[in-house]
Tab-separated table of C-alpha atoms and ligand atoms in Angstrom:
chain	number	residue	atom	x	y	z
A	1	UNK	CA	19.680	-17.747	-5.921
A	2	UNK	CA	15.852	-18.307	-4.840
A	3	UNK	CA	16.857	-20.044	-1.716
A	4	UNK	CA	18.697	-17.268	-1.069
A	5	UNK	CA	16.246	-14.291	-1.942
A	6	UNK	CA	13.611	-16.353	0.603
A	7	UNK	CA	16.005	-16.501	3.255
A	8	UNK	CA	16.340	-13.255	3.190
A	9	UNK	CA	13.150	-12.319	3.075
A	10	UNK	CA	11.602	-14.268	6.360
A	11	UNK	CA	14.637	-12.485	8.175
A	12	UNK	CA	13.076	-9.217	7.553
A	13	UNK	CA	11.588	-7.119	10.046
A	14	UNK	CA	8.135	-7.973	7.457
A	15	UNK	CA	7.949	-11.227	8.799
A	16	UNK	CA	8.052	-10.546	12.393
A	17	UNK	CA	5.791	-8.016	13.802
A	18	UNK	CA	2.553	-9.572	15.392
A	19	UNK	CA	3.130	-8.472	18.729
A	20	UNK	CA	4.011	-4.995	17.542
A	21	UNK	CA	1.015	-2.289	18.007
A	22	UNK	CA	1.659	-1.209	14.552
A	23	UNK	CA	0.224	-4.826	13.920
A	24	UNK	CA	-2.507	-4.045	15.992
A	25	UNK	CA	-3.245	-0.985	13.829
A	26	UNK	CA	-3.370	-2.836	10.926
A	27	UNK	CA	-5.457	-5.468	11.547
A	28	UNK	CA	-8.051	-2.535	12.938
A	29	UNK	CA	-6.674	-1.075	9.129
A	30	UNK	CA	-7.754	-4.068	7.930
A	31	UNK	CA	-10.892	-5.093	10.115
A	32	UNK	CA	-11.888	-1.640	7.835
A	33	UNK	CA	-11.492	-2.629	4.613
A	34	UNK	CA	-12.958	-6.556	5.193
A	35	UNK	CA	-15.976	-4.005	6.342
A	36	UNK	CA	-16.363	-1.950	2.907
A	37	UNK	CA	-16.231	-5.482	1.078
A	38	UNK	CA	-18.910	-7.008	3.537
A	39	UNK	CA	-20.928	-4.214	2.934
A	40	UNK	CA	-20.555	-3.143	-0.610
A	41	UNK	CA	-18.074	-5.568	-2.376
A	42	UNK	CA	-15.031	-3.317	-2.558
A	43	UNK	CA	-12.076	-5.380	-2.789
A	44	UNK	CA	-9.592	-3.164	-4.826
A	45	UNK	CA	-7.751	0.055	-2.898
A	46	UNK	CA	-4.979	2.272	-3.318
A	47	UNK	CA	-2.835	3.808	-0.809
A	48	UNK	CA	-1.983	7.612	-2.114
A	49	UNK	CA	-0.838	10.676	-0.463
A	50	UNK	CA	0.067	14.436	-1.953
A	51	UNK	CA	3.650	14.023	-2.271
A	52	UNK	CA	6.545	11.998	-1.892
A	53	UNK	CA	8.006	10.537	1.208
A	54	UNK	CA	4.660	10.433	3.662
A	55	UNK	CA	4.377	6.709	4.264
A	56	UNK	CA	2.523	5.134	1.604
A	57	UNK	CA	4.228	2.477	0.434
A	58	UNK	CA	5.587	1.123	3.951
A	59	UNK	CA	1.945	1.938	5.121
A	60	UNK	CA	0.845	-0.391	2.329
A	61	UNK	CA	3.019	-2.977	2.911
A	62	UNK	CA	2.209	-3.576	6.520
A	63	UNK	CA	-1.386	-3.599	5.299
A	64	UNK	CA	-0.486	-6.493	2.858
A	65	UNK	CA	1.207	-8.073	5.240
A	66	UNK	CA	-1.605	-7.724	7.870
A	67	UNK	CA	-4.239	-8.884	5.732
A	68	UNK	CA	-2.245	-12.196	4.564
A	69	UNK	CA	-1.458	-13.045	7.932
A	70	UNK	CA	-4.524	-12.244	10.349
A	71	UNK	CA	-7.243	-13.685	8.392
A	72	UNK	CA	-5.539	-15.491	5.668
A	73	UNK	CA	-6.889	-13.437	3.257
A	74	UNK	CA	-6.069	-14.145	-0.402
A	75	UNK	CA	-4.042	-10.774	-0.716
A	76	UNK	CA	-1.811	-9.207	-3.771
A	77	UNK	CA	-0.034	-5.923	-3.154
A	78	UNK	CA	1.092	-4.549	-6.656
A	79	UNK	CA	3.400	-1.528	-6.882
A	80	UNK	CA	1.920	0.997	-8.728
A	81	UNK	CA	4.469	3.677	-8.212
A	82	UNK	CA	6.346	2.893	-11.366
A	83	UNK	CA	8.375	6.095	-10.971
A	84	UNK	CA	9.597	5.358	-7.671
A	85	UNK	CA	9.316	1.715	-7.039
A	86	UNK	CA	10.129	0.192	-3.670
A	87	UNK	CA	7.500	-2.478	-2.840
A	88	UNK	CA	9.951	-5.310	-3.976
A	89	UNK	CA	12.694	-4.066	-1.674
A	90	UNK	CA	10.072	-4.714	1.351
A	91	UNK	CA	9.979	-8.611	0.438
A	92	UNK	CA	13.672	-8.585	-0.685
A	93	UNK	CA	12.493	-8.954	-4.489
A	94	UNK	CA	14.105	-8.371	-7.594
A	95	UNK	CA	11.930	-5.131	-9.423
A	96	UNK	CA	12.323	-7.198	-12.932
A	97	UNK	CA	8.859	-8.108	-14.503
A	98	UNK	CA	5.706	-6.621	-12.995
A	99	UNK	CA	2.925	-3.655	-14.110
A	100	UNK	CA	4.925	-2.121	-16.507
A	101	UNK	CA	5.882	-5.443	-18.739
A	102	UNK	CA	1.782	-6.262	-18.071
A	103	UNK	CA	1.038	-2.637	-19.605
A	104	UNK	CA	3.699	-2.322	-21.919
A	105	UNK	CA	3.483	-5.440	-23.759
A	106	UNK	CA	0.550	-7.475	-22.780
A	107	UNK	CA	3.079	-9.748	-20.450
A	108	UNK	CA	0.573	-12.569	-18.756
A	109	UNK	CA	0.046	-11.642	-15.038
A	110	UNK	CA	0.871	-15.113	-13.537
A	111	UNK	CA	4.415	-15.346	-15.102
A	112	UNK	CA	5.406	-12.204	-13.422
A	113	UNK	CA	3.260	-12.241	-9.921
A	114	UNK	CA	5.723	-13.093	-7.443
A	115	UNK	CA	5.401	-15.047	-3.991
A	116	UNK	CA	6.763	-12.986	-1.012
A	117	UNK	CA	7.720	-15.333	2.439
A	118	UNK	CA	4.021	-14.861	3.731
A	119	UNK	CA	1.690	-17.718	2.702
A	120	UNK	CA	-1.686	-15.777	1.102
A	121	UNK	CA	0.349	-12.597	-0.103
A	122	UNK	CA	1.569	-12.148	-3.646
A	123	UNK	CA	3.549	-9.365	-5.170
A	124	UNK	CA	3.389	-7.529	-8.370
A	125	UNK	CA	6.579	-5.438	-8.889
A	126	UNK	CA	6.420	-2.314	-10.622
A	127	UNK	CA	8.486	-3.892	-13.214
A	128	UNK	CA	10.974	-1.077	-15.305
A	129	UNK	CA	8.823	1.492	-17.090
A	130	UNK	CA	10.340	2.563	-20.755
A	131	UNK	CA	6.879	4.830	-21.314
A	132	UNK	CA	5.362	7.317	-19.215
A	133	UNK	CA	3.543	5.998	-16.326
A	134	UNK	CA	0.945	8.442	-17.331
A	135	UNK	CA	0.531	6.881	-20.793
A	136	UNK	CA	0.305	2.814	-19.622
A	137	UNK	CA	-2.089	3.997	-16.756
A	138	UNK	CA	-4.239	5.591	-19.351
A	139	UNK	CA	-4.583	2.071	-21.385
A	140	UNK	CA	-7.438	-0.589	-21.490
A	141	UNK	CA	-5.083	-3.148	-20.250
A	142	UNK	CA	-5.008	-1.467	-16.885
A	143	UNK	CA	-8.723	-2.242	-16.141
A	144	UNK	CA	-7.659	-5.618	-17.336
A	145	UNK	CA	-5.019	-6.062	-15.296
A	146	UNK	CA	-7.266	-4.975	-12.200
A	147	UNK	CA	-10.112	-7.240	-13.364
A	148	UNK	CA	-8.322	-10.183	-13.512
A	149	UNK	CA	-6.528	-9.621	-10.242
A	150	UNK	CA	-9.926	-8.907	-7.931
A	151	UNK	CA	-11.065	-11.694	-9.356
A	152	UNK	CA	-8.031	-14.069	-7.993
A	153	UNK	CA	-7.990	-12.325	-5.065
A	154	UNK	CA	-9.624	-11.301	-1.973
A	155	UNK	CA	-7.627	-7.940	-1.651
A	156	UNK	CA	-6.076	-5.837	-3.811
A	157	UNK	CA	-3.791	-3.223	-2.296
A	158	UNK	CA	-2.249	-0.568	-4.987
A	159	UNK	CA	0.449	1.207	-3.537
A	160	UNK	CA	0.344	4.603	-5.502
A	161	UNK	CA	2.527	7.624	-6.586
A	162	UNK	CA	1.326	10.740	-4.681
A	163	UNK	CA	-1.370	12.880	-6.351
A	164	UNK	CA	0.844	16.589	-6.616
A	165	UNK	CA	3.635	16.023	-8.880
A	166	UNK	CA	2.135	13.489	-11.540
A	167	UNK	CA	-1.080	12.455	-13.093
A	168	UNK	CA	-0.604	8.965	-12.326
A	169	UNK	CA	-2.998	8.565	-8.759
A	170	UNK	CA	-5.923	10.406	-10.676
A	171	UNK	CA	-5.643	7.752	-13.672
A	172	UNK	CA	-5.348	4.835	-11.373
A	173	UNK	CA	-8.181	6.291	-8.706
A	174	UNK	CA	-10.568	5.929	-11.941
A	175	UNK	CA	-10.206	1.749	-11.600
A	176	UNK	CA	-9.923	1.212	-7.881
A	177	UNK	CA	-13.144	0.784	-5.547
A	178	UNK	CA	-11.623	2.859	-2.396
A	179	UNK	CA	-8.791	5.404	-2.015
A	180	UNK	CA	-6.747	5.590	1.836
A	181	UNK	CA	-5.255	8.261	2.021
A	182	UNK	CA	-2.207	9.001	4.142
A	183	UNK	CA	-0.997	12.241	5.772
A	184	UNK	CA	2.448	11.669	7.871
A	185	UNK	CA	2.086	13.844	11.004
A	186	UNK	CA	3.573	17.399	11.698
A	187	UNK	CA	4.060	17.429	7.847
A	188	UNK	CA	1.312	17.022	5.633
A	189	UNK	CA	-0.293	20.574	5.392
A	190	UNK	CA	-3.887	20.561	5.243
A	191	UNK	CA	-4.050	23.135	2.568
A	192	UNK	CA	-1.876	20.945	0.417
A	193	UNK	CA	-3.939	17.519	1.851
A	194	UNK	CA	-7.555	19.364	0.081
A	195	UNK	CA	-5.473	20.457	-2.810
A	196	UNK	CA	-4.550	16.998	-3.557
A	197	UNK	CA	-7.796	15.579	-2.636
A	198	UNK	CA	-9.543	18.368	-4.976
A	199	UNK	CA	-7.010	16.656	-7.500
A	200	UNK	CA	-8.847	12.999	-7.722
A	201	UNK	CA	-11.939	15.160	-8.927
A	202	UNK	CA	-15.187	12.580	-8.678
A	203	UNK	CA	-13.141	10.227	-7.714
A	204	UNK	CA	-12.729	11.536	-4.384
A	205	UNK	CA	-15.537	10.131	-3.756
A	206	UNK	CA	-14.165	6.866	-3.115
A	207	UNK	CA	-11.818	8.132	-0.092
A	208	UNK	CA	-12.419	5.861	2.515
A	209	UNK	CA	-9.981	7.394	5.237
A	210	UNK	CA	-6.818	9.224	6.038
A	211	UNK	CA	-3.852	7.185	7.831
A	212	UNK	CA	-1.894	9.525	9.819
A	213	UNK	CA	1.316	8.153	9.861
A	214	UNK	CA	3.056	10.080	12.587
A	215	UNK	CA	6.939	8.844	11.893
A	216	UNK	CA	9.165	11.217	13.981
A	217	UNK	CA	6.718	10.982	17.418
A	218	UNK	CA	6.149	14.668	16.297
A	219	UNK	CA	3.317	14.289	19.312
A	220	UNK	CA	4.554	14.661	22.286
A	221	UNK	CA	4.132	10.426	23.790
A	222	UNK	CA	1.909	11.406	26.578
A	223	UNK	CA	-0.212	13.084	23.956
A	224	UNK	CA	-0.303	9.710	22.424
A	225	UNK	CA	-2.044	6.985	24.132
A	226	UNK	CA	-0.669	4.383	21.475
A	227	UNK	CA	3.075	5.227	22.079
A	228	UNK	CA	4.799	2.107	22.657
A	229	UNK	CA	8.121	1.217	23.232
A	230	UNK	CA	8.942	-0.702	20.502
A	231	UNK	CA	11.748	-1.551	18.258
A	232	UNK	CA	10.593	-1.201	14.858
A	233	UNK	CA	9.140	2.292	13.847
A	234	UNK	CA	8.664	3.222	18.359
A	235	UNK	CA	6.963	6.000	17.224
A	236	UNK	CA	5.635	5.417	14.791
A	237	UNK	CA	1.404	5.236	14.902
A	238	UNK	CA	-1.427	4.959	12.119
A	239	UNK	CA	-4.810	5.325	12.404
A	240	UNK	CA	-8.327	5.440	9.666
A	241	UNK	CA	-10.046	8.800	10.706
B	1	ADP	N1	5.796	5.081	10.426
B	1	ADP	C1	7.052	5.226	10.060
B	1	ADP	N2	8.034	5.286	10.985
B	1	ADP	C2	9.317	5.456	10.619
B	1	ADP	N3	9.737	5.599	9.344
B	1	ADP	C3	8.796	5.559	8.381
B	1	ADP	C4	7.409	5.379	8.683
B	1	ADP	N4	6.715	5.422	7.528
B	1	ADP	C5	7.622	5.610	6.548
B	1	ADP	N5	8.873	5.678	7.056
B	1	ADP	C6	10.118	5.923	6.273
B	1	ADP	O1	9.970	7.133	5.547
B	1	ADP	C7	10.484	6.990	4.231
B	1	ADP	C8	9.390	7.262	3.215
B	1	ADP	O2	8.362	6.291	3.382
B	1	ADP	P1	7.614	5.645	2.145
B	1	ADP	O3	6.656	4.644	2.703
B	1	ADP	O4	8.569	5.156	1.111
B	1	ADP	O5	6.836	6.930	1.598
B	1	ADP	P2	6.090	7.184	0.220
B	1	ADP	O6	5.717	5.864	-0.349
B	1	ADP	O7	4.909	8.030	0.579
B	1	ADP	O8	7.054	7.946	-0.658
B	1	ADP	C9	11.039	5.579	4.138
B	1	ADP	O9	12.425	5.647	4.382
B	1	ADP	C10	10.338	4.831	5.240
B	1	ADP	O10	11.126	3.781	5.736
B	2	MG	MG1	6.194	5.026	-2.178
């Protein structure tokens, strides 16, 4: 059953992108980040956005993936959207055993952190959540869980639940060190973008960028001088403003 979940896993387009310029993105992404930690010892982020469906979690993942590949870098990407969960499903894991079971019931962190195909990059599931989000976001053992992971770690990548429907992002942008937020292109109304922002309160300080994740090519190419033919995601282009 293992041999089979890891066979699966390197066959997946996550394994095989360095010569993409979405890689190239990311490791500029990433460049970014290894930055804020030089400079000010940030090594916990989360990847939000105002609503569903703008590219967070597949922004995150590449992220994860750049940063345990390009520099090696000691790197744990944990699912945070406990609503919506799809992190696993990148890395072909099962969902069973992650934040929730840490927050619910004081599970230990090792015997659900999971291994993904990528040498350096672990995986924290959402795990199923049988309480509100809301409610196990708002408990001690969340700082815990964050303390004890940036101190394993290099980076620690939360992949979020967007700010406008829930209360989740606002709970979890009180433990992280620096928020990325991401806008997808042609969508993402900037109205709705500063409402959402406005949202995180004082936390908002601790935006460190917006990732415009332009999925459909909504930009006409020539407009774009990153448009590459490529197989995976053509169009698809993100960027730290
Ligand atoms: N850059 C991209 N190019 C093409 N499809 C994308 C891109 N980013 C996201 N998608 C697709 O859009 C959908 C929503 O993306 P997802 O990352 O799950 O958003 P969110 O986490 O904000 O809800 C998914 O089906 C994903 O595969
Ligand atoms: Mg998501």
């Amino acid at each position: 059953m293992k041999k089979q979940t890891e066979r699966k896993s390197r066959r997946s387009n996550y394994g095989y992108y360095e010569e993409t310029p979405e890689a190239t993105a990311f490791k500029r992404l990433y460049n970014k980040l290894q930055k804020q930690y030089d400079e000010q010892g940030l090594r916990v982020f989360m990847t939000t956005s105002s609503n569903t469906g703008e590219g967070k979690s597949t922004t995150t993942a590449f992220l994860a993936t750049a940063s345990a590949r390009y520099r090696q870098t000691d790197t744990v990407l944990v699912d945070c959207d406990l609503r919506r969960p799809v992190v696993h499903k990148f890395y072909s894991l099962p969902n069973e055993g992650g934040v929730a079971d840490i927050l619910t019931r004081g599970v230990n962190i090792r015997s659900v952190l999971k291994s993904s195909a990528i040498p350096n990059l672990k995986i924290l599931t959402a795990g199923v959540a049988e309480r509100s989000p809301a409610d196990l976001f708002s408990s001690e053992r969340l700082y815990q869980l964050l303390d004890r992971l940036r101190a394993a770690f290099q980076i620690v990548l939360i992949d979020a639940p967007p700010i406008i429907p829930v209360s989740d992002s606002l709970l979890l942008s009180n433990v992280v060190e620096g928020i990325l937020f991401v806008c997808k292109a042609g969508v993402t109304q900037k109205r709705v973008a500063q409402h959402a922002l406005e949202l995180l309160e004082d936390n908002r300080k601790k935006l460190l960028g917006v990732i415009i994740n332009n999925m459909k090519g909504l930009l006409p190419y020539y407009y774009d001088y990153r448009y590459y033919d490529y197989k995976y995601y053509s169009h698809a282009n993100y960027e730290l403003e």
